[in-house]
Amino acid sequence: MAFTIDLTGKVAVVTGAASGIGAGIAAALRQAGAIVEGCDITPGAGITVTDITDDAATTAFIQQAGARHGKIDILVSCAGANVFKGAADCTPAEWEGNLQLNLTAHWNLALQCKTFLEAAGSSVIIIISSNHAFATIPGCFPYNIAKTALTGLVRSLAIEWSPAIRTIGLAPGFIDTPGNQQWFNSFPDPEAERNRTIAMHPVKQLGTPAEIGAWCVFMSSEHAAFASGTTYLIDGGRSALLQEEG
Ligand SMILES: NC(=O)c1ccc[n+]([C@@H]2O[C@H](COP(=O)([O-])OP(=O)(O)OC[C@H]3O[C@@H](n4cnc5c(N)ncnc54)[C@H](O)[C@@H]3O)[C@@H](O)[C@H]2O)c1
């Protein structure tokens, strides 16, 4: 018999579902049979417009989604944004805004969902972190601080809310999103910059939102029942490379 993952009857909440990785996750979960409640600050088909840094708006979104289905089986806390500054020129407002979106909002969202996740019986929280939680480059502060702290959030929720709720982190490396294409486009020769980036990865490709979606499908299934408390780095082998060759 073929190995299949069927999430029919599961209810998933995905934040940041309008674009990039979140859109890929929502599509993959739907493909596996789950009902997806997506939110974003950017409007889109099947998206509830919600700013996850706004407590009242987040509460309203989760209460409505939870009440509609009576439970939440899968929470994928994905919405986030780069705040890339130098440690010396980051303003207090940028520091606060980054922590609010890339750290506090993940905790608040998990809190808002807790009762509905418990109602599901066996549920999972997936927090989308970043390879910047493991290593970083100059000028990517304070984004890397928030993403590193998410590793601790994953651990705490996993040990305090188990066994009803598993919590895991997924830390993508370079994913081929519209945002990263915009970054390539900022170079005089975007195609050359794309190829240079690909060459830096041992697997000689970039990751895709669909692949991160597939990780979420697996992590949401009964096959991943032993996975909790860990943040998994998915970076095409990039972090295994000590320094560029030649
Ligand atoms: N693209 C990558 O290479 C990469 C690598 C590592 C980690 N990540 C992480 O993946 C997640 C998704 O990033 P992406 O690259 O797909 O970016 P993206 O900009 O394409 O998608 C992020 C989505 O989150 C939404 N969003 C932003 N602030 C929000 C808010 N306050 N409330 C609700 N929605 C909000 C945006 O409107 C957008 O639709 C982020 O947490 C990011 O840090 C991305």
Short mmCIF file of C-alpha atoms and ligand atoms in Angstrom, two decimals:
data_model
loop_
_atom_site.label_atom_id
_atom_site.label_comp_id
_atom_site.label_asym_id
_atom_site.label_seq_id
_atom_site.Cartn_x
_atom_site.Cartn_y
_atom_site.Cartn_z
CA MET A 1 0.00 0.00 0.00
CA ALA A 2 1.29 3.47 -0.84
CA PHE A 3 2.43 5.67 2.03
CA THR A 4 -0.12 8.47 2.34
CA ILE A 5 -0.85 11.34 4.69
CA ASP A 6 -4.53 12.17 5.01
CA LEU A 7 -5.45 15.23 7.09
CA THR A 8 -9.16 15.05 6.23
CA GLY A 9 -11.22 16.39 9.14
CA LYS A 10 -8.27 18.34 10.59
CA VAL A 11 -8.63 22.08 11.11
CA ALA A 12 -5.53 24.21 10.48
CA VAL A 13 -4.86 27.87 11.24
CA VAL A 14 -2.08 29.44 9.14
CA THR A 15 -0.86 33.01 9.64
CA GLY A 16 0.81 34.93 6.84
CA ALA A 17 -1.15 32.74 4.42
CA ALA A 18 -1.49 35.32 1.62
CA SER A 19 2.00 34.95 0.19
CA GLY A 20 5.34 33.17 0.17
CA ILE A 21 5.92 30.32 2.59
CA GLY A 22 2.55 30.72 4.37
CA ALA A 23 0.69 30.41 1.06
CA GLY A 24 2.68 27.26 0.26
CA ILE A 25 1.86 25.80 3.67
CA ALA A 26 -1.86 26.58 3.34
CA ALA A 27 -1.95 24.98 -0.13
CA ALA A 28 -0.14 21.82 1.03
CA LEU A 29 -2.39 21.39 4.08
CA ARG A 30 -5.48 21.81 1.87
CA GLN A 31 -4.06 19.28 -0.61
CA ALA A 32 -3.70 16.81 2.27
CA GLY A 33 -7.39 17.31 3.12
CA ALA A 34 -7.27 19.80 6.00
CA ILE A 35 -9.65 22.73 6.37
CA VAL A 36 -7.45 25.85 6.44
CA GLU A 37 -8.31 29.11 8.19
CA GLY A 38 -5.74 31.58 6.88
CA CYS A 39 -5.06 35.12 8.02
CA ASP A 40 -2.80 37.92 6.83
CA ILE A 41 -2.58 41.70 6.83
CA THR A 42 -2.67 41.43 3.04
CA PRO A 43 -6.11 40.54 1.62
CA GLY A 44 -6.45 37.45 -0.55
CA ALA A 45 -8.83 34.64 -1.50
CA GLY A 46 -9.96 32.78 1.64
CA ILE A 47 -7.87 35.08 3.86
CA THR A 48 -9.18 36.77 7.00
CA VAL A 49 -7.51 40.18 7.23
CA THR A 50 -5.85 40.20 10.65
CA ASP A 51 -2.78 41.92 12.08
CA ILE A 52 -1.26 39.34 14.41
CA THR A 53 0.51 42.06 16.40
CA ASP A 54 -2.94 43.39 17.33
CA ASP A 55 -4.17 41.34 20.32
CA ALA A 56 -7.86 42.16 19.87
CA ALA A 57 -7.81 41.34 16.14
CA THR A 58 -5.95 38.07 16.78
CA THR A 59 -8.42 37.07 19.50
CA ALA A 60 -11.37 37.80 17.20
CA PHE A 61 -9.85 35.73 14.35
CA ILE A 62 -9.05 32.72 16.55
CA GLN A 63 -12.35 32.82 18.43
CA GLN A 64 -14.27 32.86 15.13
CA ALA A 65 -12.16 30.10 13.54
CA GLY A 66 -12.26 27.96 16.70
CA ALA A 67 -15.99 28.42 17.26
CA ARG A 68 -16.72 27.59 13.60
CA HIS A 69 -15.09 24.13 13.92
CA GLY A 70 -15.05 23.52 17.70
CA LYS A 71 -11.32 22.74 17.62
CA ILE A 72 -7.99 23.53 16.02
CA ASP A 73 -5.75 20.56 15.16
CA ILE A 74 -2.86 22.43 13.55
CA LEU A 75 -1.53 25.93 14.18
CA VAL A 76 1.15 27.11 11.76
CA SER A 77 2.47 30.41 13.09
CA CYS A 78 4.22 31.70 9.98
CA ALA A 79 3.64 35.45 9.58
CA GLY A 80 6.83 37.43 10.03
CA ALA A 81 9.08 39.90 8.29
CA ASN A 82 12.78 40.69 8.02
CA VAL A 83 14.07 43.54 10.17
CA PHE A 84 17.65 43.74 8.95
CA LYS A 85 19.81 46.40 10.61
CA GLY A 86 23.26 46.65 12.11
CA ALA A 87 23.49 46.21 15.89
CA ALA A 88 24.79 49.79 16.14
CA ASP A 89 22.12 51.47 13.99
CA CYS A 90 18.95 49.58 14.99
CA THR A 91 16.50 52.03 16.60
CA PRO A 92 14.52 51.17 19.75
CA ALA A 93 11.33 51.30 17.64
CA GLU A 94 12.77 48.77 15.15
CA TRP A 95 13.89 46.52 18.04
CA GLU A 96 10.39 46.65 19.61
CA GLY A 97 8.54 46.18 16.32
CA ASN A 98 10.69 43.18 15.44
CA LEU A 99 10.16 41.51 18.81
CA GLN A 100 6.43 42.20 18.62
CA LEU A 101 5.98 40.58 15.19
CA ASN A 102 8.68 37.90 15.14
CA LEU A 103 8.48 36.73 18.77
CA THR A 104 5.64 38.00 20.99
CA ALA A 105 2.94 37.48 18.35
CA HIS A 106 3.87 33.75 18.09
CA TRP A 107 3.43 33.29 21.86
CA ASN A 108 0.19 35.27 21.91
CA LEU A 109 -1.21 33.26 18.99
CA ALA A 110 -0.36 29.97 20.71
CA LEU A 111 -2.10 31.22 23.88
CA GLN A 112 -5.19 32.25 21.92
CA CYS A 113 -5.36 28.80 20.28
CA LYS A 114 -4.56 26.68 23.37
CA THR A 115 -8.14 25.78 24.38
CA PHE A 116 -9.08 24.88 20.80
CA LEU A 117 -5.87 22.86 20.34
CA GLU A 118 -6.67 20.93 23.54
CA ALA A 119 -10.20 20.33 22.27
CA ALA A 120 -8.72 18.57 19.22
CA GLY A 121 -7.18 15.91 21.51
CA SER A 122 -3.90 15.49 19.65
CA SER A 123 -2.69 18.68 18.03
CA VAL A 124 0.43 20.48 16.88
CA ILE A 125 1.88 23.99 16.90
CA ILE A 126 4.41 24.65 14.13
CA ILE A 127 6.39 27.86 14.51
CA ILE A 128 8.18 29.12 11.40
CA SER A 129 11.61 30.24 12.54
CA SER A 130 14.65 30.85 10.30
CA ASN A 131 18.19 29.70 9.62
CA HIS A 132 19.08 33.00 11.34
CA ALA A 133 18.18 31.21 14.59
CA PHE A 134 21.35 29.14 14.13
CA ALA A 135 23.85 31.45 12.42
CA THR A 136 23.64 34.91 10.93
CA ILE A 137 25.49 37.51 8.88
CA PRO A 138 26.32 41.14 9.64
CA GLY A 139 23.35 43.48 9.24
CA CYS A 140 20.60 40.96 10.04
CA PHE A 141 20.01 42.23 13.57
CA PRO A 142 17.57 42.15 15.43
CA TYR A 143 15.61 39.64 13.27
CA ASN A 144 18.10 36.93 14.28
CA ILE A 145 17.48 37.67 17.99
CA ALA A 146 13.74 37.07 17.69
CA LYS A 147 14.20 33.93 15.60
CA THR A 148 16.75 32.55 18.09
CA ALA A 149 14.31 33.20 20.95
CA LEU A 150 11.61 31.23 19.11
CA THR A 151 13.75 28.12 19.67
CA GLY A 152 13.17 28.63 23.41
CA LEU A 153 9.46 29.21 22.90
CA VAL A 154 9.23 25.90 21.02
CA ARG A 155 10.97 24.10 23.91
CA SER A 156 8.80 25.66 26.64
CA LEU A 157 5.49 25.00 24.90
CA ALA A 158 6.57 21.45 24.07
CA ILE A 159 7.34 20.54 27.67
CA GLU A 160 4.49 22.49 29.29
CA TRP A 161 1.61 21.73 26.88
CA SER A 162 2.38 18.10 26.04
CA PRO A 163 1.02 15.51 25.60
CA ALA A 164 -2.14 17.14 24.19
CA ILE A 165 -0.16 19.58 22.07
CA ARG A 166 3.17 18.92 20.32
CA THR A 167 5.24 21.99 19.42
CA ILE A 168 7.95 22.10 16.79
CA GLY A 169 9.89 24.78 14.94
CA LEU A 170 10.79 24.77 11.25
CA ALA A 171 13.75 26.95 10.32
CA PRO A 172 13.87 27.49 6.56
CA GLY A 173 17.03 28.59 4.81
CA PHE A 174 16.86 30.39 1.46
CA ILE A 175 13.35 29.83 0.07
CA ASP A 176 12.37 30.87 -3.45
CA THR A 177 9.65 33.41 -2.60
CA PRO A 178 8.48 36.59 -4.35
CA GLY A 179 10.25 38.54 -1.59
CA ASN A 180 13.58 36.88 -2.33
CA GLN A 181 13.04 37.38 -6.09
CA GLN A 182 12.63 41.10 -5.32
CA TRP A 183 15.97 40.92 -3.52
CA PHE A 184 17.59 39.28 -6.58
CA ASN A 185 16.01 42.01 -8.73
CA SER A 186 17.84 44.66 -6.70
CA PHE A 187 21.13 43.48 -8.30
CA PRO A 188 22.31 44.72 -11.72
CA ASP A 189 22.18 41.10 -12.98
CA PRO A 190 19.40 39.28 -11.03
CA GLU A 191 19.94 35.96 -12.83
CA ALA A 192 23.67 35.97 -12.00
CA GLU A 193 22.91 36.72 -8.32
CA ARG A 194 20.33 33.91 -8.24
CA ASN A 195 22.87 31.48 -9.72
CA ARG A 196 25.55 32.66 -7.25
CA THR A 197 23.14 32.02 -4.35
CA ILE A 198 22.19 28.59 -5.65
CA ALA A 199 25.88 27.68 -6.01
CA MET A 200 26.43 28.43 -2.28
CA HIS A 201 24.08 25.55 -1.38
CA PRO A 202 25.42 21.97 -1.40
CA VAL A 203 22.11 20.75 -2.89
CA LYS A 204 22.51 23.32 -5.72
CA GLN A 205 18.95 24.60 -5.48
CA LEU A 206 16.82 26.92 -3.37
CA GLY A 207 14.01 25.67 -1.17
CA THR A 208 10.38 26.18 -2.17
CA PRO A 209 7.23 27.14 -0.23
CA ALA A 210 5.71 23.83 -1.38
CA GLU A 211 8.55 21.90 0.31
CA ILE A 212 8.04 23.77 3.60
CA GLY A 213 4.33 23.00 3.17
CA ALA A 214 5.14 19.30 2.79
CA TRP A 215 7.18 19.42 6.03
CA CYS A 216 4.12 20.91 7.75
CA VAL A 217 1.87 18.17 6.37
CA PHE A 218 4.21 15.47 7.71
CA MET A 219 4.71 17.22 11.07
CA SER A 220 0.93 17.54 11.44
CA SER A 221 0.35 13.83 10.84
CA GLU A 222 0.34 10.86 13.20
CA HIS A 223 3.65 9.77 11.61
CA ALA A 224 5.37 12.68 13.45
CA ALA A 225 3.91 11.82 16.88
CA PHE A 226 7.44 11.57 18.38
CA ALA A 227 8.53 15.00 17.07
CA SER A 228 8.27 17.80 19.65
CA GLY A 229 10.41 20.46 21.29
CA THR A 230 12.91 20.76 18.43
CA THR A 231 13.48 23.35 15.71
CA TYR A 232 14.38 21.64 12.42
CA LEU A 233 16.78 23.45 10.10
CA ILE A 234 15.88 23.06 6.40
CA ASP A 235 18.64 24.86 4.51
CA GLY A 236 19.88 22.66 1.67
CA GLY A 237 23.09 21.90 3.56
CA ARG A 238 24.17 25.55 3.56
CA SER A 239 25.02 25.63 7.29
CA ALA A 240 27.20 22.53 6.97
CA LEU A 241 29.67 24.51 4.87
CA LEU A 242 32.39 26.08 7.01
CA GLN A 243 33.54 28.52 4.32
CA GLU A 244 33.27 29.05 0.57
CA GLU A 245 35.60 26.90 -1.50
CA GLY A 246 38.48 28.45 -3.41
N1 LIG B 1 11.72 33.39 2.47
C1 LIG B 1 12.73 32.89 3.15
O1 LIG B 1 13.78 32.58 2.57
C2 LIG B 1 12.62 32.66 4.65
C3 LIG B 1 13.69 32.05 5.29
C4 LIG B 1 13.61 31.81 6.66
C5 LIG B 1 12.47 32.15 7.36
N2 LIG B 1 11.43 32.75 6.72
C6 LIG B 1 10.24 33.06 7.54
O2 LIG B 1 9.10 32.54 6.90
C7 LIG B 1 7.97 33.32 7.23
C8 LIG B 1 7.27 33.75 5.94
O3 LIG B 1 8.18 34.55 5.19
P1 LIG B 1 8.09 34.74 3.60
O4 LIG B 1 9.47 34.79 3.10
O5 LIG B 1 7.11 33.79 3.01
O6 LIG B 1 7.57 36.24 3.53
P2 LIG B 1 6.33 36.91 2.80
O7 LIG B 1 6.49 38.37 3.01
O8 LIG B 1 6.17 36.40 1.40
O9 LIG B 1 5.12 36.37 3.65
C9 LIG B 1 4.87 36.82 4.94
C10 LIG B 1 3.39 37.08 5.07
O10 LIG B 1 3.15 37.50 6.41
C11 LIG B 1 2.26 38.59 6.34
N3 LIG B 1 2.41 39.42 7.53
C12 LIG B 1 3.44 40.26 7.84
N4 LIG B 1 3.17 40.90 8.99
C13 LIG B 1 1.96 40.46 9.42
C14 LIG B 1 1.15 40.76 10.52
N5 LIG B 1 1.50 41.70 11.42
N6 LIG B 1 -0.04 40.13 10.66
C15 LIG B 1 -0.43 39.20 9.73
N7 LIG B 1 0.30 38.89 8.66
C16 LIG B 1 1.47 39.52 8.49
C17 LIG B 1 2.63 39.35 5.06
O11 LIG B 1 1.58 40.19 4.61
C18 LIG B 1 2.94 38.20 4.12
O12 LIG B 1 1.80 37.78 3.39
C19 LIG B 1 8.48 34.50 8.07
O13 LIG B 1 8.29 34.21 9.45
C20 LIG B 1 9.96 34.54 7.72
O14 LIG B 1 10.72 35.09 8.77
C21 LIG B 1 11.49 33.03 5.38
#
